[in-house]
Amino acid sequence: MKKQIVLLPGDGIGPEILASSTSVLEAIASKFNHQFIFEHQLIGGSAIDKVNDPLPEQTILAAKRADAILLGAVGGPKWDNNPSHLRPERGLLGIRKALDLYANLRPVKGFKQLLHASPLKEAIINGSDLLIVRELTGGLYFGRPSERQNNGERVVDTLVYSRSEIERIVKKGFESAQLRRKKLTSVDKANVLESSKLWREVVEEQKANYPDVEVDHCLVDAAAMKLITQPNQFDVIVTENMFGDILSDEASVLTGSLGMLPSASLAENGVGLYEPAHGSAPDIAGKGIANPIAMILSSAMMLRYSFGLDKEANTIEAAVESCLDQGLHTADLHVSGGKRVSTKEMTEAIIKNISSINS
Ligand code: IPM
Ligand code: MG
């Protein structure tokens, strides 16, 4: 199989972890006889520095032509005081919108080898395996107006959702649940927000189309608590943009580190952008100690969702799991024993495991 992949390294640790994942993909290509053609494009702070635009037109055009997109991370203190149109995050939000990547899938699976690396009790997180389906192109992130008024004395952000925007993500939630343990939890704030009331209505309407899925509603504050007290209660969570952002960072605690959490952002036409759920970690950028696993698992999601290469995706996941079995861990994982390794060492170990897996 021959595929064109656009690489958006971005800022901070983005370039380091993206390089890890392209070398892992090269190993997959040679093992399974595929050809992956990589094309680098600019996004975020590094794009601001080079061309004074967090999302150059050329990046959007290349992404639209590509078979899939891999993104490192954007942002950093260097651009914190920039005006809002020159913030790195604008690049990320802009590409999500430009490609209509409305469905963000964030699988959260507690690896047994890392149970003790979580600050939560092992008995609570043992067996947790859930998927957050986050709406990604609507809500507070994109509502207008969003501005300072009265010389900065008053600010306004706007939360807008249309019925069709809610419908497509809710359907994605149901479909995802059908492929898993058939349990869907819709998270909202329907006791307060108008948008959540419509959200709940849509879920109630749609459930007739998915009789095999058990569905319940949970208010976001209660969901935040349950996620770390009874994570095993969840299979698929479907929720709006901002709630999904917050809950997915919280859920990463189940896996021991945010550095373990991959994600896929998908459009209705099949285009996919894959990125770790973590940020650019500017404090450790350039030190060679970042955890590449979330990025590498994101590229496994790309193989599965965009190219239908299940065997190849499974191979990457198994290779990562073997590294954990071997006791390898990067500095973000507070595990006892084993061996602390650098980004490069972890990447090499994963590649070595890929070559020794029989598939
Ligand atoms: C994420 C990130 C982004 C978001 C930031 C960097 C804009 O936190 O992908 O979860 O809020 O969506
Ligand atoms: Mg986030």
Short mmCIF file of C-alpha atoms and ligand atoms in Angstrom, two decimals:
data_model
loop_
_atom_site.label_atom_id
_atom_site.label_comp_id
_atom_site.label_asym_id
_atom_site.label_seq_id
_atom_site.Cartn_x
_atom_site.Cartn_y
_atom_site.Cartn_z
CA MET A 1 0.00 0.00 0.00
CA LYS A 2 1.28 3.48 -0.89
CA LYS A 3 0.16 6.40 1.26
CA GLN A 4 0.93 10.11 1.42
CA ILE A 5 1.18 11.38 5.01
CA VAL A 6 1.47 15.04 5.95
CA LEU A 7 3.59 15.64 9.06
CA LEU A 8 2.92 18.66 11.24
CA PRO A 9 5.64 18.65 13.93
CA GLY A 10 4.58 21.94 15.56
CA ASP A 11 6.29 23.09 18.76
CA GLY A 12 7.99 21.92 21.94
CA ILE A 13 8.39 18.16 22.01
CA GLY A 14 6.24 17.86 18.85
CA PRO A 15 9.18 17.45 16.40
CA GLU A 16 10.94 14.88 18.65
CA ILE A 17 7.97 12.59 19.13
CA LEU A 18 6.86 12.92 15.51
CA ALA A 19 10.33 11.80 14.38
CA SER A 20 9.92 8.76 16.66
CA SER A 21 6.63 7.88 15.09
CA THR A 22 7.88 8.24 11.51
CA SER A 23 10.77 5.86 12.24
CA VAL A 24 8.28 3.39 13.70
CA LEU A 25 6.17 3.76 10.54
CA GLU A 26 9.26 3.16 8.39
CA ALA A 27 9.81 -0.09 10.29
CA ILE A 28 6.18 -1.06 9.66
CA ALA A 29 6.51 -0.15 5.97
CA SER A 30 9.50 -2.39 5.49
CA LYS A 31 8.06 -5.27 7.52
CA PHE A 32 4.72 -5.27 5.70
CA ASN A 33 5.84 -3.99 2.31
CA HIS A 34 4.12 -0.62 2.29
CA GLN A 35 5.31 2.75 1.13
CA PHE A 36 4.67 5.80 3.28
CA ILE A 37 5.60 9.12 1.72
CA PHE A 38 6.09 11.87 4.28
CA GLU A 39 5.70 15.59 3.63
CA HIS A 40 6.51 18.16 6.35
CA GLN A 41 4.37 21.28 6.73
CA LEU A 42 4.26 24.13 9.24
CA ILE A 43 1.75 24.67 12.05
CA GLY A 44 1.58 26.51 15.38
CA GLY A 45 4.33 28.62 16.92
CA SER A 46 7.01 27.43 14.53
CA ALA A 47 4.79 28.54 11.62
CA ILE A 48 4.31 31.92 13.30
CA ASP A 49 8.08 32.27 13.60
CA LYS A 50 8.69 31.36 9.96
CA VAL A 51 5.76 32.86 8.06
CA ASN A 52 3.83 34.86 10.67
CA ASP A 53 0.78 32.62 10.40
CA PRO A 54 -0.12 29.69 12.75
CA LEU A 55 -1.85 27.89 9.86
CA PRO A 56 -0.39 28.73 6.45
CA GLU A 57 -2.64 28.12 3.43
CA GLN A 58 -0.06 25.69 2.10
CA THR A 59 -0.51 23.49 5.19
CA ILE A 60 -4.27 23.33 4.66
CA LEU A 61 -3.85 22.48 0.97
CA ALA A 62 -1.28 19.76 1.67
CA ALA A 63 -3.48 18.30 4.45
CA LYS A 64 -6.48 18.20 2.12
CA ARG A 65 -4.47 16.33 -0.53
CA ALA A 66 -2.97 13.82 1.93
CA ASP A 67 -4.21 10.34 2.83
CA ALA A 68 -3.74 11.18 6.52
CA ILE A 69 -2.11 13.74 8.81
CA LEU A 70 0.11 13.27 11.86
CA LEU A 71 0.50 16.18 14.25
CA GLY A 72 2.99 16.57 17.13
CA ALA A 73 1.81 19.40 19.39
CA VAL A 74 1.48 23.17 19.35
CA GLY A 75 2.05 26.01 21.82
CA GLY A 76 4.57 27.32 24.29
CA PRO A 77 5.36 30.30 26.54
CA LYS A 78 7.21 32.05 23.72
CA TRP A 79 3.90 32.94 22.05
CA ASP A 80 1.77 33.38 25.21
CA ASN A 81 1.54 37.14 24.88
CA ASN A 82 0.79 37.16 21.18
CA PRO A 83 -2.55 38.59 20.01
CA SER A 84 -5.12 35.81 19.65
CA HIS A 85 -4.85 35.52 15.84
CA LEU A 86 -1.11 34.84 16.27
CA ARG A 87 -1.38 32.10 18.88
CA PRO A 88 -0.16 28.57 18.05
CA GLU A 89 -3.49 27.07 19.22
CA ARG A 90 -5.19 28.98 16.40
CA GLY A 91 -3.33 26.71 14.01
CA LEU A 92 -4.64 23.57 15.67
CA LEU A 93 -8.22 24.80 15.97
CA GLY A 94 -7.99 26.14 12.40
CA ILE A 95 -6.96 22.84 10.88
CA ARG A 96 -9.62 20.94 12.84
CA LYS A 97 -12.22 23.32 11.39
CA ALA A 98 -10.75 23.48 7.87
CA LEU A 99 -10.85 19.69 7.53
CA ASP A 100 -14.14 19.39 9.46
CA LEU A 101 -12.57 16.95 11.93
CA TYR A 102 -15.67 16.80 14.09
CA ALA A 103 -15.02 13.49 15.88
CA ASN A 104 -12.13 13.18 18.28
CA LEU A 105 -11.63 9.64 19.55
CA ARG A 106 -9.49 9.30 22.66
CA PRO A 107 -9.07 5.72 23.87
CA VAL A 108 -8.01 5.44 27.51
CA LYS A 109 -6.68 2.06 28.48
CA GLY A 110 -4.87 1.33 31.69
CA PHE A 111 -1.83 -0.81 30.82
CA LYS A 112 -1.43 -3.46 33.51
CA GLN A 113 2.33 -2.75 33.71
CA LEU A 114 1.61 0.87 34.64
CA LEU A 115 -1.18 0.41 37.16
CA HIS A 116 1.14 1.35 40.00
CA ALA A 117 2.33 4.47 38.12
CA SER A 118 -1.08 6.09 38.59
CA PRO A 119 -1.73 8.11 41.77
CA LEU A 120 -5.08 6.28 41.88
CA LYS A 121 -5.45 2.97 43.71
CA GLU A 122 -4.76 -0.08 41.54
CA ALA A 123 -8.03 -1.69 42.64
CA ILE A 124 -9.93 1.27 41.20
CA ILE A 125 -8.21 1.56 37.83
CA ASN A 126 -7.57 -2.13 37.18
CA GLY A 127 -9.39 -3.14 33.99
CA SER A 128 -10.37 0.38 32.99
CA ASP A 129 -10.78 0.65 29.24
CA LEU A 130 -12.85 3.47 27.84
CA LEU A 131 -13.19 5.67 24.79
CA ILE A 132 -13.94 9.36 24.89
CA VAL A 133 -15.73 10.59 21.78
CA ARG A 134 -15.29 14.35 21.90
CA GLU A 135 -17.03 16.80 19.57
CA LEU A 136 -14.20 18.84 18.08
CA THR A 137 -15.42 21.59 15.78
CA GLY A 138 -18.18 23.34 17.73
CA GLY A 139 -19.13 24.69 21.12
CA LEU A 140 -17.22 27.30 23.10
CA TYR A 141 -14.05 26.84 21.07
CA PHE A 142 -15.62 28.25 17.93
CA GLY A 143 -18.69 30.31 18.96
CA ARG A 144 -18.76 33.96 17.98
CA PRO A 145 -18.54 36.52 19.46
CA SER A 146 -15.52 35.65 21.53
CA GLU A 147 -13.93 38.91 22.56
CA ARG A 148 -12.97 41.51 25.13
CA GLN A 149 -15.38 44.40 25.39
CA ASN A 150 -15.46 47.75 27.22
CA ASN A 151 -11.68 48.13 27.20
CA GLY A 152 -11.22 44.67 28.63
CA GLU A 153 -13.71 45.17 31.46
CA ARG A 154 -16.05 42.56 30.03
CA VAL A 155 -15.44 39.40 28.06
CA VAL A 156 -17.74 37.13 26.11
CA ASP A 157 -17.44 33.58 24.79
CA THR A 158 -20.30 31.96 22.95
CA LEU A 159 -21.47 28.34 23.14
CA VAL A 160 -23.32 27.35 19.97
CA TYR A 161 -24.38 23.93 18.69
CA SER A 162 -26.72 23.08 15.85
CA ARG A 163 -28.86 19.94 15.92
CA SER A 164 -26.93 18.49 12.96
CA GLU A 165 -23.57 19.02 14.70
CA ILE A 166 -24.87 17.18 17.76
CA GLU A 167 -26.47 14.43 15.69
CA ARG A 168 -23.32 13.43 13.84
CA ILE A 169 -21.16 13.16 16.97
CA VAL A 170 -23.88 11.33 18.91
CA LYS A 171 -24.15 8.83 16.03
CA LYS A 172 -20.39 8.41 16.15
CA GLY A 173 -20.72 7.70 19.89
CA PHE A 174 -23.37 5.02 19.31
CA GLU A 175 -21.41 3.44 16.44
CA SER A 176 -18.24 3.38 18.56
CA ALA A 177 -20.15 1.70 21.39
CA GLN A 178 -21.47 -0.94 18.96
CA LEU A 179 -17.86 -1.86 18.18
CA ARG A 180 -16.99 -2.16 21.89
CA ARG A 181 -18.94 -3.22 24.97
CA LYS A 182 -22.15 -1.53 23.77
CA LYS A 183 -22.48 0.98 26.57
CA LEU A 184 -22.74 4.71 25.87
CA THR A 185 -22.62 7.47 28.47
CA SER A 186 -23.63 10.87 27.18
CA VAL A 187 -22.09 13.63 29.29
CA ASP A 188 -23.74 17.04 29.46
CA LYS A 189 -24.88 19.79 31.81
CA ALA A 190 -28.57 19.57 30.97
CA ASN A 191 -29.59 20.90 34.39
CA VAL A 192 -28.16 24.29 33.36
CA LEU A 193 -27.23 24.69 29.69
CA GLU A 194 -29.59 25.06 26.72
CA SER A 195 -27.02 23.38 24.46
CA SER A 196 -26.97 20.37 26.78
CA LYS A 197 -30.76 20.11 26.74
CA LEU A 198 -30.70 19.82 22.95
CA TRP A 199 -27.79 17.37 23.26
CA ARG A 200 -29.85 15.14 25.57
CA GLU A 201 -32.88 15.35 23.27
CA VAL A 202 -30.78 14.21 20.32
CA VAL A 203 -29.35 11.28 22.28
CA GLU A 204 -32.88 10.23 23.29
CA GLU A 205 -34.03 10.44 19.65
CA GLN A 206 -31.07 8.50 18.30
CA LYS A 207 -31.17 5.66 20.79
CA ALA A 208 -34.05 3.97 18.94
CA ASN A 209 -31.64 3.45 16.02
CA TYR A 210 -29.17 1.56 18.21
CA PRO A 211 -31.28 -0.87 20.26
CA ASP A 212 -28.22 -2.99 21.08
CA VAL A 213 -26.54 -0.09 22.90
CA GLU A 214 -27.32 0.67 26.54
CA VAL A 215 -27.28 4.43 27.00
CA ASP A 216 -27.29 6.68 30.04
CA HIS A 217 -26.89 10.38 30.70
CA CYS A 218 -24.46 11.80 33.21
CA LEU A 219 -23.93 15.40 34.27
CA VAL A 220 -20.39 16.52 33.63
CA ASP A 221 -19.52 17.23 37.27
CA ALA A 222 -20.67 13.76 38.32
CA ALA A 223 -18.84 12.26 35.32
CA ALA A 224 -15.62 13.93 36.42
CA MET A 225 -15.95 12.27 39.82
CA LYS A 226 -16.96 8.84 38.49
CA LEU A 227 -14.08 8.82 36.04
CA ILE A 228 -11.61 8.50 38.88
CA THR A 229 -13.76 6.69 41.45
CA GLN A 230 -15.46 4.07 39.20
CA PRO A 231 -13.73 4.20 35.81
CA ASN A 232 -14.82 0.63 35.06
CA GLN A 233 -18.40 1.90 34.75
CA PHE A 234 -17.55 3.52 31.43
CA ASP A 235 -17.26 2.10 27.96
CA VAL A 236 -17.86 4.97 25.51
CA ILE A 237 -18.36 8.56 26.64
CA VAL A 238 -19.75 11.03 24.11
CA THR A 239 -19.57 14.70 24.94
CA GLU A 240 -19.18 18.24 23.64
CA ASN A 241 -15.90 19.93 22.88
CA MET A 242 -14.92 21.63 26.16
CA PHE A 243 -16.18 18.87 28.46
CA GLY A 244 -14.29 16.35 26.31
CA ASP A 245 -11.10 18.39 26.55
CA ILE A 246 -11.25 18.48 30.34
CA LEU A 247 -12.40 14.89 30.90
CA SER A 248 -9.74 13.44 28.60
CA ASP A 249 -6.88 15.02 30.55
CA GLU A 250 -8.49 13.73 33.73
CA ALA A 251 -8.91 10.25 32.24
CA SER A 252 -5.22 10.13 31.34
CA VAL A 253 -4.51 9.70 35.06
CA LEU A 254 -5.87 6.17 34.66
CA THR A 255 -3.02 5.34 32.29
CA GLY A 256 -0.23 6.65 34.50
CA SER A 257 0.69 9.55 32.24
CA LEU A 258 -0.78 11.92 29.66
CA GLY A 259 2.17 10.75 27.57
CA MET A 260 0.33 7.45 26.93
CA LEU A 261 -2.84 8.87 25.38
CA PRO A 262 -3.29 8.85 21.58
CA SER A 263 -6.12 10.40 19.59
CA ALA A 264 -7.77 10.40 16.19
CA SER A 265 -9.70 13.33 14.77
CA LEU A 266 -11.98 12.25 11.95
CA ALA A 267 -14.10 13.95 9.30
CA GLU A 268 -17.27 12.57 7.72
CA ASN A 269 -15.45 12.13 4.40
CA GLY A 270 -12.91 9.79 5.99
CA VAL A 271 -10.01 12.26 6.39
CA GLY A 272 -8.13 11.75 9.66
CA LEU A 273 -5.65 13.71 11.71
CA TYR A 274 -3.81 11.86 14.46
CA GLU A 275 -2.16 13.51 17.44
CA PRO A 276 -1.31 12.73 21.05
CA ALA A 277 -3.81 14.06 23.57
CA HIS A 278 -0.97 15.83 25.42
CA GLY A 279 0.49 19.24 24.67
CA SER A 280 3.91 20.51 23.59
CA ALA A 281 5.57 20.18 27.05
CA PRO A 282 7.93 23.15 26.48
CA ASP A 283 9.66 22.50 29.83
CA ILE A 284 11.21 19.27 28.53
CA ALA A 285 11.50 20.14 24.82
CA GLY A 286 14.88 19.39 23.27
CA LYS A 287 16.02 17.27 26.22
CA GLY A 288 15.35 13.96 24.49
CA ILE A 289 13.29 12.64 27.40
CA ALA A 290 9.73 13.02 26.10
CA ASN A 291 7.49 9.97 26.03
CA PRO A 292 6.90 9.12 22.34
CA ILE A 293 4.25 6.47 23.08
CA ALA A 294 1.12 8.65 22.71
CA MET A 295 2.39 9.83 19.31
CA ILE A 296 3.36 6.31 18.24
CA LEU A 297 -0.02 4.91 19.32
CA SER A 298 -1.65 7.78 17.39
CA SER A 299 0.12 6.57 14.25
CA ALA A 300 -1.22 3.06 14.98
CA MET A 301 -4.71 4.62 15.07
CA MET A 302 -3.94 6.20 11.67
CA LEU A 303 -3.06 2.80 10.21
CA ARG A 304 -6.28 1.34 11.56
CA TYR A 305 -8.81 4.10 10.89
CA SER A 306 -7.45 5.79 7.75
CA PHE A 307 -5.79 2.88 5.96
CA GLY A 308 -7.62 -0.18 7.34
CA LEU A 309 -4.27 -1.75 8.28
CA ASP A 310 -5.38 -3.57 11.42
CA LYS A 311 -2.54 -6.07 11.53
CA GLU A 312 0.06 -3.31 11.27
CA ALA A 313 -1.69 -1.25 13.97
CA ASN A 314 -1.87 -4.29 16.25
CA THR A 315 1.85 -4.86 15.69
CA ILE A 316 2.72 -1.34 16.89
CA GLU A 317 0.48 -1.73 19.93
CA ALA A 318 1.99 -5.10 20.78
CA ALA A 319 5.52 -3.67 20.38
CA VAL A 320 4.69 -0.84 22.80
CA GLU A 321 3.20 -3.30 25.27
CA SER A 322 6.36 -5.45 25.08
CA CYS A 323 8.47 -2.41 25.98
CA LEU A 324 6.33 -1.94 29.06
CA ASP A 325 6.75 -5.66 29.84
CA GLN A 326 10.50 -5.14 29.54
CA GLY A 327 10.18 -2.43 32.21
CA LEU A 328 11.15 0.44 29.92
CA HIS A 329 9.68 3.81 30.79
CA THR A 330 10.32 7.47 30.09
CA ALA A 331 10.69 10.07 32.82
CA ASP A 332 6.99 11.05 32.92
CA LEU A 333 6.05 7.59 34.21
CA HIS A 334 6.56 7.23 37.92
CA VAL A 335 7.09 3.50 37.98
CA SER A 336 9.23 1.63 40.42
CA GLY A 337 11.97 -0.59 39.08
CA GLY A 338 12.55 -1.22 35.40
CA LYS A 339 14.72 1.04 33.31
CA ARG A 340 14.29 4.74 32.60
CA VAL A 341 15.01 5.46 28.95
CA SER A 342 15.21 8.43 26.59
CA THR A 343 12.85 9.18 23.72
CA LYS A 344 15.33 7.65 21.30
CA GLU A 345 15.90 4.51 23.36
CA MET A 346 12.17 3.93 23.74
CA THR A 347 11.68 4.40 20.00
CA GLU A 348 14.50 1.99 19.17
CA ALA A 349 13.13 -0.59 21.59
CA ILE A 350 9.70 -0.36 19.97
CA ILE A 351 11.24 -0.78 16.50
CA LYS A 352 13.23 -3.76 17.71
CA ASN A 353 10.09 -5.35 19.08
CA ILE A 354 8.28 -4.71 15.79
CA SER A 355 10.92 -6.66 13.90
CA SER A 356 10.72 -9.61 16.30
CA ILE A 357 6.92 -9.89 16.41
CA ASN A 358 5.55 -12.69 14.26
CA SER A 359 2.52 -11.47 12.43
C1 IPM B 1 -6.30 19.11 23.20
C2 IPM B 1 -5.60 20.39 23.55
C3 IPM B 1 -6.13 21.52 22.66
C4 IPM B 1 -7.61 21.64 22.91
C5 IPM B 1 -5.42 22.87 22.88
C6 IPM B 1 -3.93 22.77 22.65
C7 IPM B 1 -6.01 23.97 22.05
O1 IPM B 1 -5.75 20.68 24.89
O2 IPM B 1 -6.20 18.68 22.03
O3 IPM B 1 -6.94 18.53 24.08
O4 IPM B 1 -8.03 22.31 23.87
O5 IPM B 1 -8.38 21.05 22.15
MG MG B 2 -6.73 19.14 26.00
#
